[in-house]
Amino acid sequence: MTLRTTATLAAGLISALLALAALRGLPFGTVLFWFAPFPLFAAGLAFGWQAAAQAVLAGALVTVVSGGVPGALAWVLLFAMPVVLLLRLALPDTRGGPLALAMPFATLALWPAAMLLAAEFAFAGQPGGLSGVLRAVMEHALARMGATPEMGAEDFVAMMVRIKPLAFALWFAGVMAMNAAIAQRMVARRGLLIAAPARWSMALLPGWYWKLAAGVVVAALVVPGGAGFAVQSAAMMLAVPLALQGLAVVHVASLGKPARPLMLAPLYVALVLFTVPVGVGLAGLGVAEHFLNLRGRPPRPGTGLTPPED
């Protein structure tokens, strides 16, 4: 058995087991769940996106047998399919070429947004659509905890329903970016990386992305009802990569400065405590990066004007 075949089968098996640890309620299962994409990224970065796709087939068999069809679907939709798509978009056609980061960066929000719209259609027949289902789930969970309307549970439920899609998008983008970066570092150390190492802090979204996000934000202001919930949620999701791009601007701008920890630490604390307003500010900084090139990215060859999209 070749190294590629062994690594591919192992990647699918380990990724599936990491996801099943949470689905089965094992100790530290929730933490392990976060690292389920890592083996797939590692296999893809070392042997190509086809290897990651083959690993998914092996992992799907494991999840179906051990977790049933629902468990397999959760693993495939949350990890397997998006990892293969990200690798397909990022990896170069020739060995040693640069990773293309623009479309994968955008996909960090486009994939959760697509899942949101699919869920909205799937629950269209339910009272209130997707928002109604989320509300019912939250109310049931709070009722089991003994919460009552007099305790302000209704307001809490309404707030949680509004921010659930944003929380999912933040989680998805964070997990995917973290696992891709760790996998690249590990594979590169072993001399197996088939592409030039990426500088994640210099990734740039496609030029059309901010226009799409702005269009969805405008739509969110005018679309009413259940459809309005879906559009508003999509607008929040699409803002996540822009906020990450703004955060990258801050990181690059603070490089080499003695007070860098004192600059970044309050920003992250504020981001945790005041997620929405700080996130909106970072998203605005991310949009400004498209026009001002705040990170000093090199110009596109032959023009000397616009920084290239990765």
mmCIF file of C-alpha atoms in Angstrom:
data_model
loop_
_atom_site.group_PDB
_atom_site.id
_atom_site.type_symbol
_atom_site.label_atom_id
_atom_site.label_comp_id
_atom_site.label_asym_id
_atom_site.label_seq_id
_atom_site.Cartn_x
_atom_site.Cartn_y
_atom_site.Cartn_z
ATOM 1 C CA MET A 1 0.000 0.000 0.000
ATOM 2 C CA THR A 2 1.447 3.366 -1.019
ATOM 3 C CA LEU A 3 1.914 6.355 1.285
ATOM 4 C CA ARG A 4 -0.817 8.225 -0.590
ATOM 5 C CA THR A 5 -3.347 5.411 -0.185
ATOM 6 C CA THR A 6 -2.517 4.923 3.485
ATOM 7 C CA ALA A 7 -2.743 8.642 4.220
ATOM 8 C CA THR A 8 -6.007 8.970 2.314
ATOM 9 C CA LEU A 9 -7.725 6.129 4.158
ATOM 10 C CA ALA A 10 -6.361 7.312 7.500
ATOM 11 C CA ALA A 11 -7.545 10.876 6.876
ATOM 12 C CA GLY A 12 -11.092 9.780 6.169
ATOM 13 C CA LEU A 13 -11.177 7.418 9.140
ATOM 14 C CA ILE A 14 -9.706 9.900 11.641
ATOM 15 C CA SER A 15 -11.899 12.785 10.452
ATOM 16 C CA ALA A 16 -15.019 10.643 10.778
ATOM 17 C CA LEU A 17 -14.032 9.449 14.255
ATOM 18 C CA LEU A 18 -13.362 13.009 15.439
ATOM 19 C CA ALA A 19 -16.846 14.038 14.333
ATOM 20 C CA LEU A 20 -18.457 10.920 15.815
ATOM 21 C CA ALA A 21 -16.814 11.656 19.169
ATOM 22 C CA ALA A 22 -19.131 14.643 19.537
ATOM 23 C CA LEU A 23 -22.168 12.962 18.010
ATOM 24 C CA ARG A 24 -21.740 10.062 20.442
ATOM 25 C CA GLY A 25 -21.296 12.396 23.426
ATOM 26 C CA LEU A 26 -17.810 11.175 24.321
ATOM 27 C CA PRO A 27 -15.622 13.152 26.774
ATOM 28 C CA PHE A 28 -13.986 16.108 25.027
ATOM 29 C CA GLY A 29 -16.050 15.198 21.978
ATOM 30 C CA THR A 30 -16.999 18.808 21.344
ATOM 31 C CA VAL A 31 -13.331 19.820 21.232
ATOM 32 C CA LEU A 32 -12.424 16.919 18.942
ATOM 33 C CA PHE A 33 -15.324 17.853 16.658
ATOM 34 C CA TRP A 34 -13.596 21.149 15.860
ATOM 35 C CA PHE A 35 -10.613 19.284 14.392
ATOM 36 C CA ALA A 36 -12.536 16.953 12.095
ATOM 37 C CA PRO A 37 -11.487 18.902 8.942
ATOM 38 C CA PHE A 38 -7.787 18.698 9.791
ATOM 39 C CA PRO A 39 -7.027 15.191 8.414
ATOM 40 C CA LEU A 40 -8.865 15.992 5.187
ATOM 41 C CA PHE A 41 -6.953 19.250 4.714
ATOM 42 C CA ALA A 42 -3.677 17.463 5.416
ATOM 43 C CA ALA A 43 -4.382 14.733 2.857
ATOM 44 C CA GLY A 44 -5.417 17.293 0.235
ATOM 45 C CA LEU A 45 -2.463 19.607 0.774
ATOM 46 C CA ALA A 46 -0.051 16.674 0.542
ATOM 47 C CA PHE A 47 -1.574 14.625 -2.270
ATOM 48 C CA GLY A 48 -4.158 16.813 -4.015
ATOM 49 C CA TRP A 49 -7.854 17.498 -3.661
ATOM 50 C CA GLN A 50 -8.637 14.124 -5.240
ATOM 51 C CA ALA A 51 -7.029 12.429 -2.240
ATOM 52 C CA ALA A 52 -9.270 14.437 0.080
ATOM 53 C CA ALA A 53 -12.306 13.415 -1.984
ATOM 54 C CA GLN A 54 -11.313 9.759 -1.705
ATOM 55 C CA ALA A 55 -10.820 10.203 2.041
ATOM 56 C CA VAL A 56 -14.377 11.512 2.229
ATOM 57 C CA LEU A 57 -15.662 8.285 0.691
ATOM 58 C CA ALA A 58 -13.867 6.258 3.354
ATOM 59 C CA GLY A 59 -15.072 8.556 6.121
ATOM 60 C CA ALA A 60 -18.655 8.506 4.860
ATOM 61 C CA LEU A 61 -18.717 4.725 5.175
ATOM 62 C CA VAL A 62 -17.512 4.964 8.771
ATOM 63 C CA THR A 63 -20.040 7.644 9.726
ATOM 64 C CA VAL A 64 -22.941 5.773 8.129
ATOM 65 C CA VAL A 65 -22.066 2.565 9.977
ATOM 66 C CA SER A 66 -21.314 4.199 13.344
ATOM 67 C CA GLY A 67 -23.498 7.310 13.326
ATOM 68 C CA GLY A 68 -26.294 6.465 10.934
ATOM 69 C CA VAL A 69 -27.476 8.545 8.023
ATOM 70 C CA PRO A 70 -28.050 11.731 10.116
ATOM 71 C CA GLY A 71 -24.510 11.564 11.494
ATOM 72 C CA ALA A 72 -23.075 10.967 8.038
ATOM 73 C CA LEU A 73 -25.019 13.909 6.591
ATOM 74 C CA ALA A 74 -23.815 16.200 9.388
ATOM 75 C CA TRP A 75 -20.180 15.230 8.763
ATOM 76 C CA VAL A 76 -20.478 15.511 4.986
ATOM 77 C CA LEU A 77 -22.220 18.899 4.992
ATOM 78 C CA LEU A 78 -20.235 20.529 7.792
ATOM 79 C CA PHE A 79 -16.770 19.216 6.966
ATOM 80 C CA ALA A 80 -16.256 16.794 4.099
ATOM 81 C CA MET A 81 -17.841 18.596 1.158
ATOM 82 C CA PRO A 82 -16.630 22.105 2.067
ATOM 83 C CA VAL A 83 -13.055 20.893 2.659
ATOM 84 C CA VAL A 84 -12.926 19.204 -0.748
ATOM 85 C CA LEU A 85 -14.409 22.317 -2.374
ATOM 86 C CA LEU A 86 -11.937 24.624 -0.627
ATOM 87 C CA LEU A 87 -9.015 22.447 -1.696
ATOM 88 C CA ARG A 88 -10.286 22.244 -5.271
ATOM 89 C CA LEU A 89 -10.495 26.033 -5.440
ATOM 90 C CA ALA A 90 -7.171 26.684 -3.706
ATOM 91 C CA LEU A 91 -4.683 24.129 -4.994
ATOM 92 C CA PRO A 92 -2.637 25.044 -8.088
ATOM 93 C CA ASP A 93 -2.640 23.025 -11.299
ATOM 94 C CA THR A 94 1.150 22.540 -11.119
ATOM 95 C CA ARG A 95 3.122 21.369 -8.112
ATOM 96 C CA GLY A 96 4.784 24.195 -6.209
ATOM 97 C CA GLY A 97 2.453 26.906 -7.497
ATOM 98 C CA PRO A 98 0.812 29.396 -5.139
ATOM 99 C CA LEU A 99 -2.432 28.637 -3.346
ATOM 100 C CA ALA A 100 -5.369 30.617 -4.739
ATOM 101 C CA LEU A 101 -7.066 32.076 -1.671
ATOM 102 C CA ALA A 102 -9.678 34.478 -3.051
ATOM 103 C CA MET A 103 -12.494 32.034 -3.827
ATOM 104 C CA PRO A 104 -11.848 29.790 -0.800
ATOM 105 C CA PHE A 105 -11.953 32.935 1.361
ATOM 106 C CA ALA A 106 -15.351 33.840 -0.072
ATOM 107 C CA THR A 107 -16.553 30.246 0.310
ATOM 108 C CA LEU A 108 -16.118 30.523 4.079
ATOM 109 C CA ALA A 109 -19.364 32.521 4.000
ATOM 110 C CA LEU A 110 -20.975 31.296 0.780
ATOM 111 C CA TRP A 111 -21.173 27.708 2.033
ATOM 112 C CA PRO A 112 -22.954 28.560 5.332
ATOM 113 C CA ALA A 113 -25.229 30.948 3.414
ATOM 114 C CA ALA A 114 -26.119 28.166 0.985
ATOM 115 C CA MET A 115 -26.875 25.852 3.917
ATOM 116 C CA LEU A 116 -29.058 28.581 5.435
ATOM 117 C CA LEU A 117 -31.084 28.973 2.236
ATOM 118 C CA ALA A 118 -31.413 25.201 1.883
ATOM 119 C CA ALA A 119 -32.703 24.983 5.469
ATOM 120 C CA GLU A 120 -35.142 27.825 4.795
ATOM 121 C CA PHE A 121 -36.582 25.912 1.848
ATOM 122 C CA ALA A 122 -36.614 22.633 3.800
ATOM 123 C CA PHE A 123 -38.626 24.191 6.656
ATOM 124 C CA ALA A 124 -40.820 26.395 4.473
ATOM 125 C CA GLY A 125 -43.865 24.321 5.429
ATOM 126 C CA GLN A 126 -43.288 24.783 9.165
ATOM 127 C CA PRO A 127 -44.886 27.668 11.100
ATOM 128 C CA GLY A 128 -42.503 30.609 10.799
ATOM 129 C CA GLY A 129 -40.142 28.719 8.509
ATOM 130 C CA LEU A 130 -36.564 28.289 9.699
ATOM 131 C CA SER A 131 -36.851 31.049 12.297
ATOM 132 C CA GLY A 132 -39.945 29.332 13.707
ATOM 133 C CA VAL A 133 -38.086 26.017 13.985
ATOM 134 C CA LEU A 134 -35.124 27.683 15.706
ATOM 135 C CA ARG A 135 -37.495 29.453 18.088
ATOM 136 C CA ALA A 136 -39.258 26.199 18.958
ATOM 137 C CA VAL A 137 -35.936 24.462 19.619
ATOM 138 C CA MET A 138 -34.739 27.287 21.848
ATOM 139 C CA GLU A 139 -38.037 27.447 23.755
ATOM 140 C CA HIS A 140 -37.945 23.696 24.338
ATOM 141 C CA ALA A 141 -34.352 23.874 25.590
ATOM 142 C CA LEU A 142 -35.140 26.736 27.975
ATOM 143 C CA ALA A 143 -38.294 25.016 29.223
ATOM 144 C CA ARG A 144 -36.231 21.957 30.142
ATOM 145 C CA MET A 145 -33.946 24.304 32.092
ATOM 146 C CA GLY A 146 -36.945 25.689 33.979
ATOM 147 C CA ALA A 147 -37.031 29.150 32.364
ATOM 148 C CA THR A 148 -40.358 30.991 32.385
ATOM 149 C CA PRO A 149 -41.718 33.982 30.416
ATOM 150 C CA GLU A 150 -41.467 36.067 33.590
ATOM 151 C CA MET A 151 -37.698 35.542 33.489
ATOM 152 C CA GLY A 152 -37.430 37.277 30.128
ATOM 153 C CA ALA A 153 -37.103 34.022 28.226
ATOM 154 C CA GLU A 154 -39.046 35.346 25.223
ATOM 155 C CA ASP A 155 -36.626 38.202 24.651
ATOM 156 C CA PHE A 156 -33.685 35.873 25.079
ATOM 157 C CA VAL A 157 -35.134 33.404 22.570
ATOM 158 C CA ALA A 158 -35.731 36.162 20.032
ATOM 159 C CA MET A 159 -32.153 37.380 20.401
ATOM 160 C CA MET A 160 -30.697 33.862 20.090
ATOM 161 C CA VAL A 161 -32.733 33.143 16.968
ATOM 162 C CA ARG A 162 -31.393 36.313 15.344
ATOM 163 C CA ILE A 163 -27.745 35.583 16.094
ATOM 164 C CA LYS A 164 -27.719 31.798 15.542
ATOM 165 C CA PRO A 165 -26.890 32.084 11.792
ATOM 166 C CA LEU A 166 -24.098 34.565 12.522
ATOM 167 C CA ALA A 167 -22.706 32.313 15.247
ATOM 168 C CA PHE A 168 -22.707 29.374 12.842
ATOM 169 C CA ALA A 169 -20.908 31.381 10.150
ATOM 170 C CA LEU A 170 -18.269 32.548 12.646
ATOM 171 C CA TRP A 171 -17.772 29.004 13.886
ATOM 172 C CA PHE A 172 -17.526 27.571 10.361
ATOM 173 C CA ALA A 173 -15.043 30.177 9.135
ATOM 174 C CA GLY A 174 -12.923 29.871 12.268
ATOM 175 C CA VAL A 175 -12.813 26.081 12.206
ATOM 176 C CA MET A 176 -11.999 25.867 8.502
ATOM 177 C CA ALA A 177 -9.291 28.563 8.606
ATOM 178 C CA MET A 178 -7.714 27.150 11.756
ATOM 179 C CA ASN A 179 -7.563 23.573 10.470
ATOM 180 C CA ALA A 180 -6.265 24.630 7.037
ATOM 181 C CA ALA A 181 -3.461 26.646 8.639
ATOM 182 C CA ILE A 182 -2.475 23.834 11.022
ATOM 183 C CA ALA A 183 -2.561 21.274 8.211
ATOM 184 C CA GLN A 184 -0.393 23.459 5.968
ATOM 185 C CA ARG A 185 2.205 23.887 8.719
ATOM 186 C CA MET A 186 2.336 20.166 9.490
ATOM 187 C CA VAL A 187 2.481 19.032 5.851
ATOM 188 C CA ALA A 188 5.106 21.670 4.980
ATOM 189 C CA ARG A 189 7.348 20.547 7.854
ATOM 190 C CA ARG A 190 7.357 17.061 6.395
ATOM 191 C CA GLY A 191 8.189 18.308 2.903
ATOM 192 C CA LEU A 192 4.923 17.045 1.412
ATOM 193 C CA LEU A 193 3.184 20.344 0.626
ATOM 194 C CA ILE A 194 2.280 20.413 -3.085
ATOM 195 C CA ALA A 195 1.817 24.193 -3.195
ATOM 196 C CA ALA A 196 3.806 27.198 -2.073
ATOM 197 C CA PRO A 197 2.929 28.005 1.567
ATOM 198 C CA ALA A 198 0.192 30.621 1.827
ATOM 199 C CA ARG A 199 0.472 33.856 3.775
ATOM 200 C CA TRP A 200 -2.998 33.783 5.277
ATOM 201 C CA SER A 201 -2.817 37.378 6.500
ATOM 202 C CA MET A 202 -2.446 38.577 2.891
ATOM 203 C CA ALA A 203 -5.499 36.774 1.508
ATOM 204 C CA LEU A 204 -7.858 39.035 -0.439
ATOM 205 C CA LEU A 205 -11.511 38.418 -1.229
ATOM 206 C CA PRO A 206 -12.622 38.554 -4.888
ATOM 207 C CA GLY A 207 -13.379 42.047 -6.146
ATOM 208 C CA TRP A 208 -17.066 41.239 -6.589
ATOM 209 C CA TYR A 209 -17.541 39.973 -3.036
ATOM 210 C CA TRP A 210 -18.105 43.285 -1.276
ATOM 211 C CA LYS A 211 -20.701 44.193 -3.904
ATOM 212 C CA LEU A 212 -22.574 40.964 -3.263
ATOM 213 C CA ALA A 213 -22.461 41.542 0.485
ATOM 214 C CA ALA A 214 -23.644 45.144 0.088
ATOM 215 C CA GLY A 215 -26.509 44.035 -2.156
ATOM 216 C CA VAL A 216 -27.671 41.466 0.386
ATOM 217 C CA VAL A 217 -27.472 44.070 3.172
ATOM 218 C CA VAL A 218 -29.708 46.416 1.174
ATOM 219 C CA ALA A 219 -32.148 43.555 0.510
ATOM 220 C CA ALA A 220 -32.188 42.737 4.224
ATOM 221 C CA LEU A 221 -33.480 46.252 4.949
ATOM 222 C CA VAL A 222 -36.532 45.882 2.725
ATOM 223 C CA VAL A 223 -37.509 42.186 2.621
ATOM 224 C CA PRO A 224 -40.171 41.429 5.271
ATOM 225 C CA GLY A 225 -41.375 38.318 7.072
ATOM 226 C CA GLY A 226 -39.753 34.882 7.079
ATOM 227 C CA ALA A 227 -37.878 35.677 3.883
ATOM 228 C CA GLY A 228 -36.527 38.733 5.674
ATOM 229 C CA PHE A 229 -35.042 36.511 8.386
ATOM 230 C CA ALA A 230 -33.202 34.469 5.746
ATOM 231 C CA VAL A 231 -31.895 37.554 3.942
ATOM 232 C CA GLN A 232 -30.858 39.267 7.176
ATOM 233 C CA SER A 233 -29.074 36.109 8.293
ATOM 234 C CA ALA A 234 -27.323 35.814 4.926
ATOM 235 C CA ALA A 235 -26.198 39.441 5.226
ATOM 236 C CA MET A 236 -24.612 38.745 8.610
ATOM 237 C CA MET A 237 -22.947 35.616 7.259
ATOM 238 C CA LEU A 238 -21.495 37.392 4.237
ATOM 239 C CA ALA A 239 -20.006 40.037 6.529
ATOM 240 C CA VAL A 240 -17.809 37.454 8.280
ATOM 241 C CA PRO A 241 -15.058 37.200 5.598
ATOM 242 C CA LEU A 242 -15.017 40.994 5.267
ATOM 243 C CA ALA A 243 -14.498 41.253 9.021
ATOM 244 C CA LEU A 244 -11.716 38.659 8.817
ATOM 245 C CA GLN A 245 -10.117 40.686 6.020
ATOM 246 C CA GLY A 246 -10.305 43.772 8.224
ATOM 247 C CA LEU A 247 -8.745 41.797 11.067
ATOM 248 C CA ALA A 248 -5.927 40.770 8.731
ATOM 249 C CA VAL A 249 -5.336 44.447 7.954
ATOM 250 C CA VAL A 250 -4.911 45.154 11.660
ATOM 251 C CA HIS A 251 -2.523 42.219 12.053
ATOM 252 C CA VAL A 252 -0.360 43.305 9.127
ATOM 253 C CA ALA A 253 -0.383 46.955 10.236
ATOM 254 C CA SER A 254 0.813 45.973 13.725
ATOM 255 C CA LEU A 255 3.696 43.787 12.518
ATOM 256 C CA GLY A 256 7.048 44.835 13.961
ATOM 257 C CA LYS A 257 5.565 47.271 16.467
ATOM 258 C CA PRO A 258 6.703 46.817 20.090
ATOM 259 C CA ALA A 259 3.197 47.463 21.377
ATOM 260 C CA ARG A 260 1.609 44.870 19.068
ATOM 261 C CA PRO A 261 0.194 42.703 21.902
ATOM 262 C CA LEU A 262 -1.298 45.816 23.506
ATOM 263 C CA MET A 263 -2.918 46.687 20.173
ATOM 264 C CA LEU A 264 -4.360 43.263 19.399
ATOM 265 C CA ALA A 265 -5.456 42.113 22.858
ATOM 266 C CA PRO A 266 -8.032 44.902 23.425
ATOM 267 C CA LEU A 267 -9.338 44.376 19.875
ATOM 268 C CA TYR A 268 -10.020 40.693 20.487
ATOM 269 C CA VAL A 269 -11.570 41.393 23.886
ATOM 270 C CA ALA A 270 -13.848 43.991 22.307
ATOM 271 C CA LEU A 271 -14.673 41.555 19.506
ATOM 272 C CA VAL A 272 -15.819 38.975 22.057
ATOM 273 C CA LEU A 273 -17.792 41.444 24.199
ATOM 274 C CA PHE A 274 -19.233 43.571 21.391
ATOM 275 C CA THR A 275 -19.237 41.180 18.453
ATOM 276 C CA VAL A 276 -21.683 42.978 16.185
ATOM 277 C CA PRO A 277 -20.463 46.608 16.377
ATOM 278 C CA VAL A 278 -16.770 45.652 16.340
ATOM 279 C CA GLY A 279 -17.430 43.149 13.560
ATOM 280 C CA VAL A 280 -19.192 45.811 11.489
ATOM 281 C CA GLY A 281 -16.210 48.115 11.914
ATOM 282 C CA LEU A 282 -13.796 45.382 10.851
ATOM 283 C CA ALA A 283 -16.004 44.561 7.867
ATOM 284 C CA GLY A 284 -15.834 48.210 6.822
ATOM 285 C CA LEU A 285 -12.062 48.027 7.107
ATOM 286 C CA GLY A 286 -12.166 44.899 4.975
ATOM 287 C CA VAL A 287 -14.106 46.739 2.269
ATOM 288 C CA ALA A 288 -11.636 49.637 2.427
ATOM 289 C CA GLU A 289 -8.800 47.180 1.799
ATOM 290 C CA HIS A 290 -10.158 46.579 -1.705
ATOM 291 C CA PHE A 291 -9.702 50.236 -2.587
ATOM 292 C CA LEU A 292 -6.767 51.386 -0.461
ATOM 293 C CA ASN A 293 -4.528 48.293 -0.348
ATOM 294 C CA LEU A 294 -3.829 48.918 3.312
ATOM 295 C CA ARG A 295 -1.640 45.821 3.620
ATOM 296 C CA GLY A 296 0.677 46.872 0.786
ATOM 297 C CA ARG A 297 0.008 43.824 -1.360
ATOM 298 C CA PRO A 298 2.193 43.590 -4.490
ATOM 299 C CA PRO A 299 0.639 44.910 -7.718
ATOM 300 C CA ARG A 300 -0.802 42.615 -10.325
ATOM 301 C CA PRO A 301 1.919 41.786 -12.874
ATOM 302 C CA GLY A 302 1.770 43.988 -15.971
ATOM 303 C CA THR A 303 -0.430 46.742 -14.520
ATOM 304 C CA GLY A 304 1.311 48.205 -11.488
ATOM 305 C CA LEU A 305 -2.083 49.248 -10.175
ATOM 306 C CA THR A 306 -4.366 46.785 -8.455
ATOM 307 C CA PRO A 307 -3.169 44.123 -6.003
ATOM 308 C CA PRO A 308 -3.888 40.649 -7.357
ATOM 309 C CA GLU A 309 -6.625 38.421 -6.084
ATOM 310 C CA ASP A 310 -4.993 35.193 -4.886
#
